[in-house]
Each structure stands twice: as structure tokens, then as C-alpha cells.
Amino acid sequence: MRSLALGLALVAASAYADKTTDAYFRSLDLNGDGFVSLSEAAGDEVVVTRFDRADKNRDGKLSPKEFANLKNVKVRVATRKKDKDKEPSAAVGGTSPKSGPKPGRKVGADGG
């Protein structure tokens, strides 16, 4: 009897989650075509960051099934390598040009 009650509770919770996801999907589907495009989801950071990985068939829009799977999509975050011995890149001012004449250039009396 206890397992039956637990099973019914899980089904009810799942149905509530499905209704919530469906309502959220419909609120983002601005043109009512049954799909959520990237431009329709532009105001929602969570959907935008997971959009490409959730769009399994790469058609540029999320079907209701793809949208329902958004919560399972993992977002990859770039991590910075920790290398303390390495010099910073020249793009951030890590290295400076060496002083002196450059190879292949003649230094004359007229300065050039």
C-alpha cells in the first residue's frame, strides 16, 4: 500500500513538472508554430546557453521534446589552465619587444 502511494505521488509530481514545462514552452513560443527558436528564447539566459546542445536535430529550433530535455543538458564552461611558470600572452602585455636593431635592418647614419 505504501509503495502504491509513493508511485502515485511520483506520477503526480511528474505530471505537474510536465505542465510547468509545457506552460513555459508555450510562453516562449511567441509565433505559436510549436517550436522555440533562438530568437524567441533570447530573453532567457538558461535556454540560450543550452540551446545548441539541446537542439539535437540541428534545425535551429527546439521541439517540445527537445525543450523538455533542457534540464538534462550539461553546459560546458571553459576553465583556465593554471600554469604559474608560463608568461602571460603578449596580447595582455606579458612580453615586451627586445631593444636594439631588428634583424635584417641596416642602421645607417641617416637613421633608416
PDB file of C-alpha atoms in Angstrom:
ATOM      1  CA  MET A   1       0.000   0.000   0.000  1.00  0.00           C
ATOM      2  CA  ARG A   2       2.849   2.344   0.850  1.00  0.00           C
ATOM      3  CA  SER A   3       4.584   1.760  -2.499  1.00  0.00           C
ATOM      4  CA  LEU A   4       1.315   2.480  -4.315  1.00  0.00           C
ATOM      5  CA  ALA A   5       1.028   5.838  -2.557  1.00  0.00           C
ATOM      6  CA  LEU A   6       4.653   6.635  -3.358  1.00  0.00           C
ATOM      7  CA  GLY A   7       4.102   5.681  -7.002  1.00  0.00           C
ATOM      8  CA  LEU A   8       1.030   7.917  -7.240  1.00  0.00           C
ATOM      9  CA  ALA A   9       2.947  10.792  -5.667  1.00  0.00           C
ATOM     10  CA  LEU A  10       5.740  10.414  -8.220  1.00  0.00           C
ATOM     11  CA  VAL A  11       3.266  10.329 -11.103  1.00  0.00           C
ATOM     12  CA  ALA A  12       1.543  13.453  -9.774  1.00  0.00           C
ATOM     13  CA  ALA A  13       4.872  15.259  -9.375  1.00  0.00           C
ATOM     14  CA  SER A  14       5.887  14.264 -12.894  1.00  0.00           C
ATOM     15  CA  ALA A  15       2.574  15.474 -14.317  1.00  0.00           C
ATOM     16  CA  TYR A  16       2.999  18.807 -12.530  1.00  0.00           C
ATOM     17  CA  ALA A  17       6.529  19.173 -13.911  1.00  0.00           C
ATOM     18  CA  ASP A  18       5.246  18.365 -17.413  1.00  0.00           C
ATOM     19  CA  LYS A  19       2.510  21.003 -17.113  1.00  0.00           C
ATOM     20  CA  THR A  20       5.007  23.572 -15.871  1.00  0.00           C
ATOM     21  CA  THR A  21       7.452  22.788 -18.687  1.00  0.00           C
ATOM     22  CA  ASP A  22       4.625  22.888 -21.239  1.00  0.00           C
ATOM     23  CA  ALA A  23       3.404  26.270 -19.989  1.00  0.00           C
ATOM     24  CA  TYR A  24       6.962  27.622 -20.044  1.00  0.00           C
ATOM     25  CA  PHE A  25       7.448  26.311 -23.585  1.00  0.00           C
ATOM     26  CA  ARG A  26       4.211  27.960 -24.755  1.00  0.00           C
ATOM     27  CA  SER A  27       5.222  31.268 -23.158  1.00  0.00           C
ATOM     28  CA  LEU A  28       8.478  31.276 -25.138  1.00  0.00           C
ATOM     29  CA  ASP A  29       6.859  30.149 -28.415  1.00  0.00           C
ATOM     30  CA  LEU A  30       5.942  33.682 -29.462  1.00  0.00           C
ATOM     31  CA  ASN A  31       4.795  32.907 -33.006  1.00  0.00           C
ATOM     32  CA  GLY A  32       2.831  29.796 -31.997  1.00  0.00           C
ATOM     33  CA  ASP A  33       4.494  27.450 -34.507  1.00  0.00           C
ATOM     34  CA  GLY A  34       5.065  24.740 -31.888  1.00  0.00           C
ATOM     35  CA  PHE A  35       8.814  25.344 -31.677  1.00  0.00           C
ATOM     36  CA  VAL A  36      11.088  27.709 -29.743  1.00  0.00           C
ATOM     37  CA  SER A  37      13.729  29.408 -31.862  1.00  0.00           C
ATOM     38  CA  LEU A  38      16.884  31.004 -30.514  1.00  0.00           C
ATOM     39  CA  SER A  39      15.454  34.469 -31.174  1.00  0.00           C
ATOM     40  CA  GLU A  40      12.281  33.590 -29.233  1.00  0.00           C
ATOM     41  CA  ALA A  41      14.401  32.372 -26.313  1.00  0.00           C
ATOM     42  CA  ALA A  42      16.705  35.408 -26.396  1.00  0.00           C
ATOM     43  CA  GLY A  43      15.456  36.779 -23.082  1.00  0.00           C
ATOM     44  CA  ASP A  44      16.075  33.563 -21.166  1.00  0.00           C
ATOM     45  CA  GLU A  45      19.738  33.001 -20.282  1.00  0.00           C
ATOM     46  CA  VAL A  46      19.281  29.365 -19.263  1.00  0.00           C
ATOM     47  CA  VAL A  47      17.611  28.385 -22.536  1.00  0.00           C
ATOM     48  CA  VAL A  48      20.096  30.383 -24.635  1.00  0.00           C
ATOM     49  CA  THR A  49      23.183  28.850 -23.007  1.00  0.00           C
ATOM     50  CA  ARG A  50      21.853  25.318 -23.514  1.00  0.00           C
ATOM     51  CA  PHE A  51      20.134  25.850 -26.861  1.00  0.00           C
ATOM     52  CA  ASP A  52      22.818  24.457 -29.197  1.00  0.00           C
ATOM     53  CA  ARG A  53      23.350  21.294 -27.172  1.00  0.00           C
ATOM     54  CA  ALA A  54      19.592  20.737 -26.751  1.00  0.00           C
ATOM     55  CA  ASP A  55      18.844  21.155 -30.477  1.00  0.00           C
ATOM     56  CA  LYS A  56      19.586  17.522 -31.328  1.00  0.00           C
ATOM     57  CA  ASN A  57      18.483  17.636 -34.977  1.00  0.00           C
ATOM     58  CA  ARG A  58      20.249  20.990 -35.582  1.00  0.00           C
ATOM     59  CA  ASP A  59      17.237  22.629 -37.212  1.00  0.00           C
ATOM     60  CA  GLY A  60      17.668  25.886 -35.274  1.00  0.00           C
ATOM     61  CA  LYS A  61      14.597  25.426 -33.109  1.00  0.00           C
ATOM     62  CA  LEU A  62      13.604  23.373 -30.090  1.00  0.00           C
ATOM     63  CA  SER A  63      10.717  20.952 -30.324  1.00  0.00           C
ATOM     64  CA  PRO A  64       8.644  20.322 -27.193  1.00  0.00           C
ATOM     65  CA  LYS A  65      10.634  17.110 -26.630  1.00  0.00           C
ATOM     66  CA  GLU A  66      13.993  18.890 -27.005  1.00  0.00           C
ATOM     67  CA  PHE A  67      12.773  21.699 -24.734  1.00  0.00           C
ATOM     68  CA  ALA A  68      11.656  19.241 -22.057  1.00  0.00           C
ATOM     69  CA  ASN A  69      15.183  17.780 -22.120  1.00  0.00           C
ATOM     70  CA  LEU A  70      16.822  21.176 -21.387  1.00  0.00           C
ATOM     71  CA  LYS A  71      17.149  20.386 -17.695  1.00  0.00           C
ATOM     72  CA  ASN A  72      19.332  17.380 -18.581  1.00  0.00           C
ATOM     73  CA  VAL A  73      21.661  19.316 -20.891  1.00  0.00           C
ATOM     74  CA  LYS A  74      25.064  19.973 -19.384  1.00  0.00           C
ATOM     75  CA  VAL A  75      26.659  23.316 -20.057  1.00  0.00           C
ATOM     76  CA  ARG A  76      30.361  23.270 -20.771  1.00  0.00           C
ATOM     77  CA  VAL A  77      32.296  26.000 -19.069  1.00  0.00           C
ATOM     78  CA  ALA A  78      35.789  26.840 -20.192  1.00  0.00           C
ATOM     79  CA  THR A  79      38.328  26.569 -17.427  1.00  0.00           C
ATOM     80  CA  ARG A  80      41.580  28.417 -17.266  1.00  0.00           C
ATOM     81  CA  LYS A  81      44.749  26.394 -17.145  1.00  0.00           C
ATOM     82  CA  LYS A  82      46.788  27.030 -14.056  1.00  0.00           C
ATOM     83  CA  ASP A  83      50.371  27.273 -15.233  1.00  0.00           C
ATOM     84  CA  LYS A  84      52.290  29.601 -12.943  1.00  0.00           C
ATOM     85  CA  ASP A  85      55.602  29.227 -14.774  1.00  0.00           C
ATOM     86  CA  LYS A  86      54.209  30.351 -18.103  1.00  0.00           C
ATOM     87  CA  GLU A  87      54.490  34.003 -19.128  1.00  0.00           C
ATOM     88  CA  PRO A  88      51.268  35.870 -19.842  1.00  0.00           C
ATOM     89  CA  SER A  89      50.466  36.297 -23.502  1.00  0.00           C
ATOM     90  CA  ALA A  90      51.691  39.292 -25.470  1.00  0.00           C
ATOM     91  CA  ALA A  91      48.057  40.264 -26.029  1.00  0.00           C
ATOM     92  CA  VAL A  92      47.812  41.264 -22.375  1.00  0.00           C
ATOM     93  CA  GLY A  93      51.241  42.836 -22.169  1.00  0.00           C
ATOM     94  CA  GLY A  94      53.119  39.804 -20.968  1.00  0.00           C
ATOM     95  CA  THR A  95      56.150  40.293 -23.157  1.00  0.00           C
ATOM     96  CA  SER A  96      57.846  43.403 -24.404  1.00  0.00           C
ATOM     97  CA  PRO A  97      59.845  43.794 -27.581  1.00  0.00           C
ATOM     98  CA  LYS A  98      63.553  43.392 -27.216  1.00  0.00           C
ATOM     99  CA  SER A  99      65.520  46.601 -27.577  1.00  0.00           C
ATOM    100  CA  GLY A 100      68.100  47.041 -30.279  1.00  0.00           C
ATOM    101  CA  PRO A 101      68.063  46.793 -34.035  1.00  0.00           C
ATOM    102  CA  LYS A 102      65.813  44.227 -35.646  1.00  0.00           C
ATOM    103  CA  PRO A 103      67.499  41.500 -37.677  1.00  0.00           C
ATOM    104  CA  GLY A 104      67.830  42.283 -41.358  1.00  0.00           C
ATOM    105  CA  ARG A 105      67.630  46.044 -40.939  1.00  0.00           C
ATOM    106  CA  LYS A 106      70.583  48.289 -41.613  1.00  0.00           C
ATOM    107  CA  VAL A 107      71.233  51.107 -39.253  1.00  0.00           C
ATOM    108  CA  GLY A 108      72.875  53.943 -41.115  1.00  0.00           C
ATOM    109  CA  ALA A 109      73.958  57.445 -40.395  1.00  0.00           C
ATOM    110  CA  ASP A 110      70.694  58.844 -41.697  1.00  0.00           C
ATOM    111  CA  GLY A 111      68.670  56.773 -39.146  1.00  0.00           C
ATOM    112  CA  GLY A 112      66.934  54.487 -41.556  1.00  0.00           C
TER     113      GLY A 112
END
